[in-house]
Structures are given as C-alpha cells and as structure tokens.
Short mmCIF file of C-alpha atoms in Angstrom, two decimals:
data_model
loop_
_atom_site.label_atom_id
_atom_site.label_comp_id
_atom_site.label_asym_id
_atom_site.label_seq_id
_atom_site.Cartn_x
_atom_site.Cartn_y
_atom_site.Cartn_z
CA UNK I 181 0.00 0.00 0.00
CA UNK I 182 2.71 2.52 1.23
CA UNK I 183 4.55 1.62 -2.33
CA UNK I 184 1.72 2.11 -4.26
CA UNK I 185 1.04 5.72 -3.08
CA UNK I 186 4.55 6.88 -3.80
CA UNK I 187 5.00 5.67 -7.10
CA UNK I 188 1.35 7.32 -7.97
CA UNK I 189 2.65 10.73 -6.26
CA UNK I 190 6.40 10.34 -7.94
CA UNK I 191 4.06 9.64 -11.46
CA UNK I 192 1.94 13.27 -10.75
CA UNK I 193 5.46 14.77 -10.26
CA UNK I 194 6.52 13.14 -13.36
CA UNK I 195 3.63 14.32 -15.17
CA UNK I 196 3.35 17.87 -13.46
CA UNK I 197 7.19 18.03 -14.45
CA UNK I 198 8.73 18.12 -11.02
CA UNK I 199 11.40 15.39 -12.00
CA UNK I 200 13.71 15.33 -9.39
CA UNK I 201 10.87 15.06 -6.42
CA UNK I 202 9.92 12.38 -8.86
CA UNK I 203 13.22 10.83 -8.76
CA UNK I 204 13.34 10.90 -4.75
CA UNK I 205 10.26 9.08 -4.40
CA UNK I 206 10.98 6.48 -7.11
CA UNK I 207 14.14 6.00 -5.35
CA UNK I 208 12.54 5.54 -1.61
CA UNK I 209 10.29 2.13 -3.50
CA UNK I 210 12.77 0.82 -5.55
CA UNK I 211 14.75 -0.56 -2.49
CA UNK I 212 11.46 -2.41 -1.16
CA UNK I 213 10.90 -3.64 -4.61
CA UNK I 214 14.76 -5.13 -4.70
CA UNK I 215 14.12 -6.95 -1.63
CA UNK I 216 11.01 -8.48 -2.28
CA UNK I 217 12.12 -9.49 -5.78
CA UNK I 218 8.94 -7.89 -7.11
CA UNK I 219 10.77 -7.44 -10.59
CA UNK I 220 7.22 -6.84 -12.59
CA UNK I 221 6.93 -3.38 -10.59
CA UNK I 222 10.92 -2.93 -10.41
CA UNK I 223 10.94 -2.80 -13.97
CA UNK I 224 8.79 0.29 -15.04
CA UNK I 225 9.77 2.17 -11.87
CA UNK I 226 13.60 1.88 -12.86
CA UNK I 227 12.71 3.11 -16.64
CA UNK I 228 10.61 5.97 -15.26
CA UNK I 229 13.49 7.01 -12.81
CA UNK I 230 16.34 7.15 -15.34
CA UNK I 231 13.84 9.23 -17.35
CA UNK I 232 13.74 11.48 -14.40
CA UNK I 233 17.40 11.22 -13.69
CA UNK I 234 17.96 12.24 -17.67
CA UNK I 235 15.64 15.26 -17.71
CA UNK I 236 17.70 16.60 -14.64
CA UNK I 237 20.94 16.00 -16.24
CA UNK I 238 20.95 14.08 -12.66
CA UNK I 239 24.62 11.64 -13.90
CA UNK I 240 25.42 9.82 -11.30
CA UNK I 241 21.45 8.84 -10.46
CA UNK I 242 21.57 8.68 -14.82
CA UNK I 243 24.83 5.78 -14.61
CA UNK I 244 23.21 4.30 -11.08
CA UNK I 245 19.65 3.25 -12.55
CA UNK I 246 21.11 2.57 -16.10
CA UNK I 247 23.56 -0.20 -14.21
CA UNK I 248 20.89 -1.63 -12.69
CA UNK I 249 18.79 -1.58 -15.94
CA UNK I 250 20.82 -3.14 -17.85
CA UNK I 251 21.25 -6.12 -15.68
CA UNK I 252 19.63 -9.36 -15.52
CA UNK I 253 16.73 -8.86 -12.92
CA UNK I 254 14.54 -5.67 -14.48
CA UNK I 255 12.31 -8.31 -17.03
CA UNK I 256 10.93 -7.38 -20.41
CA UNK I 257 14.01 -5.03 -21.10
CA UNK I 258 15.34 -6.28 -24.71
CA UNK I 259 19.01 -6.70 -25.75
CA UNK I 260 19.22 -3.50 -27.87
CA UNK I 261 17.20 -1.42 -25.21
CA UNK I 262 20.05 -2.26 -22.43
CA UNK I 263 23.02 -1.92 -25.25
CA UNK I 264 21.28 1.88 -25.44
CA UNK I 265 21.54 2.42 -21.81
CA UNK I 266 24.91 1.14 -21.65
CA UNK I 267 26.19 2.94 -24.75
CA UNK I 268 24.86 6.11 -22.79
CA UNK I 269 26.16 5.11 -19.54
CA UNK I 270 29.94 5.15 -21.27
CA UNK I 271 29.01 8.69 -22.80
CA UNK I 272 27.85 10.16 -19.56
CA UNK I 273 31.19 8.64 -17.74
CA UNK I 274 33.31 9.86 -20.60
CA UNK I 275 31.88 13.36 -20.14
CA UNK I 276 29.61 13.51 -22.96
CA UNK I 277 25.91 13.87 -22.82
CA UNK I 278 23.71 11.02 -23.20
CA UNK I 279 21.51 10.55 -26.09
CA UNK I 280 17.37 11.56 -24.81
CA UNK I 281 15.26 9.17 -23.33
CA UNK I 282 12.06 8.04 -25.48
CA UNK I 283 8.40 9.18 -24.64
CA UNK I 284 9.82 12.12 -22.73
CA UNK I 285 7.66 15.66 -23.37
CA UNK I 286 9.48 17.91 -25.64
CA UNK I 287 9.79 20.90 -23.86
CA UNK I 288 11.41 18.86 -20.78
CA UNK I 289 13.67 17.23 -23.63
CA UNK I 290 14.67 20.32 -24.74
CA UNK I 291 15.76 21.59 -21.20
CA UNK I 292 17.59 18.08 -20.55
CA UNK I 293 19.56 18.65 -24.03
CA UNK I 294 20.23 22.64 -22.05
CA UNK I 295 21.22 21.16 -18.89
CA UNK I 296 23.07 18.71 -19.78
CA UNK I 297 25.42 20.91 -22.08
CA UNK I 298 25.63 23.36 -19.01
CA UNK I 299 26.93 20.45 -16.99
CA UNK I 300 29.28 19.35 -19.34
CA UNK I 301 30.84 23.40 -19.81
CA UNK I 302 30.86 24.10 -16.46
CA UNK I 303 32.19 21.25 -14.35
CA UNK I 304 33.98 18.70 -17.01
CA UNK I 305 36.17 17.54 -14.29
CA UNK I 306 32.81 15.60 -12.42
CA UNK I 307 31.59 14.56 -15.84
CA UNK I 308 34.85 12.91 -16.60
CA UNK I 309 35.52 10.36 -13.91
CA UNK I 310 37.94 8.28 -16.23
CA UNK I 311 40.37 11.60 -16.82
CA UNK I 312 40.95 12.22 -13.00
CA UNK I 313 41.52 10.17 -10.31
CA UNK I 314 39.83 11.73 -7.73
CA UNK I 315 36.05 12.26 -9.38
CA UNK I 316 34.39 9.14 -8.70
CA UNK I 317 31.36 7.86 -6.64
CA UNK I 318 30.81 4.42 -5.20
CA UNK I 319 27.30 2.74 -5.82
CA UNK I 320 26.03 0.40 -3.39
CA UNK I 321 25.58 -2.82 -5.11
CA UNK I 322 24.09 -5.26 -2.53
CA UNK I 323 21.51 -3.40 -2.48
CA UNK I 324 20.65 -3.47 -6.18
CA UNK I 325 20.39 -6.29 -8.74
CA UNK I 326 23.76 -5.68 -10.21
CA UNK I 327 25.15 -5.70 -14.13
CA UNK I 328 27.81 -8.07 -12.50
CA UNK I 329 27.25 -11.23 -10.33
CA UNK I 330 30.51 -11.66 -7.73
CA UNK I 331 30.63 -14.50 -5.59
CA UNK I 332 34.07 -15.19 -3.50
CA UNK I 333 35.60 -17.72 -1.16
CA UNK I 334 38.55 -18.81 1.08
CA UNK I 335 40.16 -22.03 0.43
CA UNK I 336 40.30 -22.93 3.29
CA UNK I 337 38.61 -22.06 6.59
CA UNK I 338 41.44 -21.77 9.20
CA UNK I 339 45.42 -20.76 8.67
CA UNK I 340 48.04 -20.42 10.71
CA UNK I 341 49.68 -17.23 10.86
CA UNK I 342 52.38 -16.33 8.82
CA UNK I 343 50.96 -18.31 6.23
CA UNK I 344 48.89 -17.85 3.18
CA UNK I 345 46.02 -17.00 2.32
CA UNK I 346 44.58 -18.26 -0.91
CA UNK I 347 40.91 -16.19 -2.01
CA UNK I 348 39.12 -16.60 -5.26
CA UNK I 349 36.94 -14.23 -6.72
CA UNK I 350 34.43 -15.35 -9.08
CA UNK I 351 32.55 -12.93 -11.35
CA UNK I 352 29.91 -13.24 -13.71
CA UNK I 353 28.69 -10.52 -16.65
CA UNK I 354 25.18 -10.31 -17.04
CA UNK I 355 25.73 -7.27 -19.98
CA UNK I 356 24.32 -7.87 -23.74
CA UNK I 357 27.90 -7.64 -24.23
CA UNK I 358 31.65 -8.04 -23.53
CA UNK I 359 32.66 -5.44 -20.82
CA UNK I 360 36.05 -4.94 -19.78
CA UNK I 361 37.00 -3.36 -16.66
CA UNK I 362 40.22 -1.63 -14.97
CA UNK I 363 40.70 -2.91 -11.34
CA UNK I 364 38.98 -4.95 -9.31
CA UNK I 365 39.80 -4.42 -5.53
CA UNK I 366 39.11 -6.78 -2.23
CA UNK I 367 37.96 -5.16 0.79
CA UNK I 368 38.64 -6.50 4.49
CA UNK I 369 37.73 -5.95 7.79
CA UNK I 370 41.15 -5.75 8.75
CA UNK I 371 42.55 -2.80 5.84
CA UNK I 372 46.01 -4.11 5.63
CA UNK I 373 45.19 -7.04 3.90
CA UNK I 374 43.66 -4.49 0.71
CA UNK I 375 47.03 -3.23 -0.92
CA UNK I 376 47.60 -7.15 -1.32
CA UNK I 377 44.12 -7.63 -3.53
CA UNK I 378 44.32 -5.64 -6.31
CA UNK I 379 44.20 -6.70 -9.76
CA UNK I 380 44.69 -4.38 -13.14
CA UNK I 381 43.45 -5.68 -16.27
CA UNK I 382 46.62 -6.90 -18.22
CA UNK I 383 48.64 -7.40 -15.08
CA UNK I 384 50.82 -10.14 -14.83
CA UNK I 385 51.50 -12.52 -11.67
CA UNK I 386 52.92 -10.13 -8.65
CA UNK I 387 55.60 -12.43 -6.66
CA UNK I 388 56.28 -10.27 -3.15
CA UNK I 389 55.24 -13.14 -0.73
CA UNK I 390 58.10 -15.70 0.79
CA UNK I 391 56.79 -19.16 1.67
CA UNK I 392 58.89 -21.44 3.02
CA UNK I 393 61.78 -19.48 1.42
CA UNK I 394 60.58 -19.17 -1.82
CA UNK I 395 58.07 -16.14 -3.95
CA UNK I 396 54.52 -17.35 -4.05
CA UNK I 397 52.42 -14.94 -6.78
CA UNK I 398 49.98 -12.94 -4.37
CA UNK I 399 47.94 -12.50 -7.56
CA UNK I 400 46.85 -14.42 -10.42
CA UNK I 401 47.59 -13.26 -14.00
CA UNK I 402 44.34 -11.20 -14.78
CA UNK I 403 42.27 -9.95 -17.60
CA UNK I 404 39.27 -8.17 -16.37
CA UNK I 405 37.27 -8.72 -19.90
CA UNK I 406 33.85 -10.13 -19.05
CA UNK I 407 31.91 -12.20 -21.92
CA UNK I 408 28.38 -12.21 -20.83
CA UNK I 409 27.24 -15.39 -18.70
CA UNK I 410 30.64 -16.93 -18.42
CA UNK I 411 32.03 -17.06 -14.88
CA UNK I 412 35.78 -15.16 -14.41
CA UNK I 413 38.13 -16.61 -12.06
CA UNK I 414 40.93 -14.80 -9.78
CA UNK I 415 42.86 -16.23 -7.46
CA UNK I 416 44.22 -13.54 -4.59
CA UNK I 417 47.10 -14.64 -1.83
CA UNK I 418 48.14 -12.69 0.80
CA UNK I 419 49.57 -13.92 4.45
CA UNK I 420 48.31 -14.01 7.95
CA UNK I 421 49.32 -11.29 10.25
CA UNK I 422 49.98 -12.22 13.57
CA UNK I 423 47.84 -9.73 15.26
CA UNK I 424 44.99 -11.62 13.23
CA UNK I 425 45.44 -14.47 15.97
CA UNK I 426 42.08 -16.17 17.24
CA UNK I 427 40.89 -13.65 14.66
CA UNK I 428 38.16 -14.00 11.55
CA UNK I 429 39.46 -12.43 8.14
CA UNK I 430 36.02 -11.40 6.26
CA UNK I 431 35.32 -10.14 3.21
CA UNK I 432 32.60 -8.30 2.57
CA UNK I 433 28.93 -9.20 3.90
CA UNK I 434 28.24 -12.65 2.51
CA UNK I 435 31.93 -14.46 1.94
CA UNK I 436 32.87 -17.26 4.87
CA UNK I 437 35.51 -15.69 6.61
CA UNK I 438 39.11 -17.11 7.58
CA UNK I 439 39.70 -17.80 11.22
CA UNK I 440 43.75 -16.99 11.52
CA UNK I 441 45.12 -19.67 14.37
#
C-alpha cells in the first residue's frame, strides 16, 4: 500500500514536471521492490526514474539506474534497449551527454539537451571520472540487482599465521555484451590485507610473498574482460598477520571468513 502511493505521487510529479521530487520518491520504493524481488513493478519504476534522472541531467542517479537496468533482474528489457543504456552510460562517464530518453515531453527534452550541455561546460572535471583520479562515486551494489554477479571464497577455513592466504573471486557478466573493466579491488575488515588484492586488467602474476623461502604470486595473472554469462576466475594470496590471531578475516557481507590460528 505505502509503495503504491509513492509511485502514484512520484508519477503526478513526473507528469506535473517536477522530475527530481519524482526521482526521490521512485528511489525511496525501488529498495522495497529489490528486496522483495517484485521485478514486474521494479521494472517500469527503474525506466521511469532514469527518465527522471535524464531530464535533470541528474549523472550519477543517470549511470546508477542505467547499471541496474541493464542487468539481468529488471524483465521485459530487450538486448538493444540495455546496449542503449549502456552505450549512454559510457558517454555520460566519458563526459559527454547522453543521447534523450524516449516518450519524454518535448519541452522537458529540450531543457535536458540545455542542462546537460551546461553540466558538461561548467564542471567537465565531475563529468569525466575516467580523466581524473579523484572524481568518482561508489554505488552500493548489494543493495541493487547488479550488471555483474561476484561471488568469493577462502580455500580454506582456518590458517596459521604467517601463512597464506589463498581467495578466489568469481565474477559473472550479465551485460548484452563483452565489458572490460580496470581494477577490481578486495575489501577487508582488517585494511592491511587491501594493498595485497588488487588486480589491473593486463597485469601479470605479482611475486612479493616468501613461503617457506621461496616467492609465491599474491595474484593471479588477470584480464578483467567479461563475456556475458561466463564465470571469471581470480585467485588472490596474501599472508596471515599475527595480530589476526584467534581472529576472523572477512570479506565483505556474505563471503565465509578465515579464522587466523
């Protein structure tokens, strides 16, 4: 009931042209929607928000629903429809303005095309997240149904300190197309194990860890180019601190952690 009456009152500020109080409501269901898998509703709400998010010249709400879009969960979205939003995702990241939304009222189409050359003029450093190294926003993926599926695990549930530590990362493309990507980075509970679980596209095998008196590669070789539905494999070592004693090494949320002994 309480979903129903926002998404009518975010459609009469759609329709009354109030698009980003429309956006703000739309946004406020869509979690609910995630969570109860109710893809038949999360479908038309996502296309009406990155409608909203386009007529604002709203980028990163423009690149956070079009992710989501073109994914695997939002049903009755065709190949060439989530190629589009993809296509204008890379625009928008690259710094150039998206080509319009469909079924959008011309006069608000006319003031997206305005706004989103005024963004573009007067702050290309935020519209350009590839060119600098600081501009860049983190989206919250557990709590979407993401373009790309990651799964992880330890190899083993206990180590000894001093030893290593062997995780695999498994990821999974669920894009109308191949997508490659730059880094992919592991995130602990304890920080000092990050710097060791970091892969560039390209990179070779790293060897900086000494077990048993020889170099063990902390990281497989990696290329980072996903082909749509097959599953990607990396394999990330790192040792045991001893402070990590009688201590569980977790990943994330959802991976099995490592108890260090």
């Amino acid at each position: 009931m309480r979903q129903s009456l926002l998404v009518e009152m975010a459609n009469e500020y759609f329709s009354a042209g109030d698009f980003s109080k429309a956006l703000t409501l739309f946004q406020r269901v869509l979690w609910d929607y995630r969570k109860e898998h109710w893809w038949q509703f999360l479908t038309p709400t996502l296309t009406t928000a990155l409608k909203c998010a386009y007529l604002t010249a709203d980028w990163q709400q423009y690149v956070t629903v079009g992710l989501e879009l073109a994914g695997k969960q939002p049903i009755g979205i065709s190949d060439e429809e989530r190629t589009r939003i993809l296509m204008n995702m890379i625009r928008v990241i690259s710094g150039d303005p998206p080509e319009p939304e469909s079924n959008c009222e011309s006069r608000a189409m006319d003031e997206a095309v305005r706004l989103w050359q005024e963004a573009a003029r007067k702050e290309p450093d935020q519209m350009d997240m590839q060119q600098s190294g600081e501009k860049f926003f983190v989206i919250p993926m557990k709590e979407m149904a993401g373009l790309v599926q990651c799964k992880a695990h330890f190899s083993q549930l206990a180590v000894k300190a001093d030893s290593p530590v062997v995780l695999t990362v498994h990821l999974r493309s669920t894009a109308p197309f191949p997508i490659r990507f730059s880094k992919l980075s592991v995130f602990f509970n304890n920080e000092i194990y990050n710097q060791h679980c970091v892969i560039a596209d390209g990179q070779s095998a790293v060897q900086d860890l000494s077990v048993g008196g020889s170099e063990v590669p902390a990281v497989s070789s990696a290329d980072l180019y996903l082909v749509p539905g097959k599953v990607s494999n990396y394999t990330l070592m790192f040792l045991a601190l001893p402070e990590d004693v009688n201590k569980q090494v977790e990943v994330g949320t959802d991976v099995q952690g490592v108890v260090i002994a």
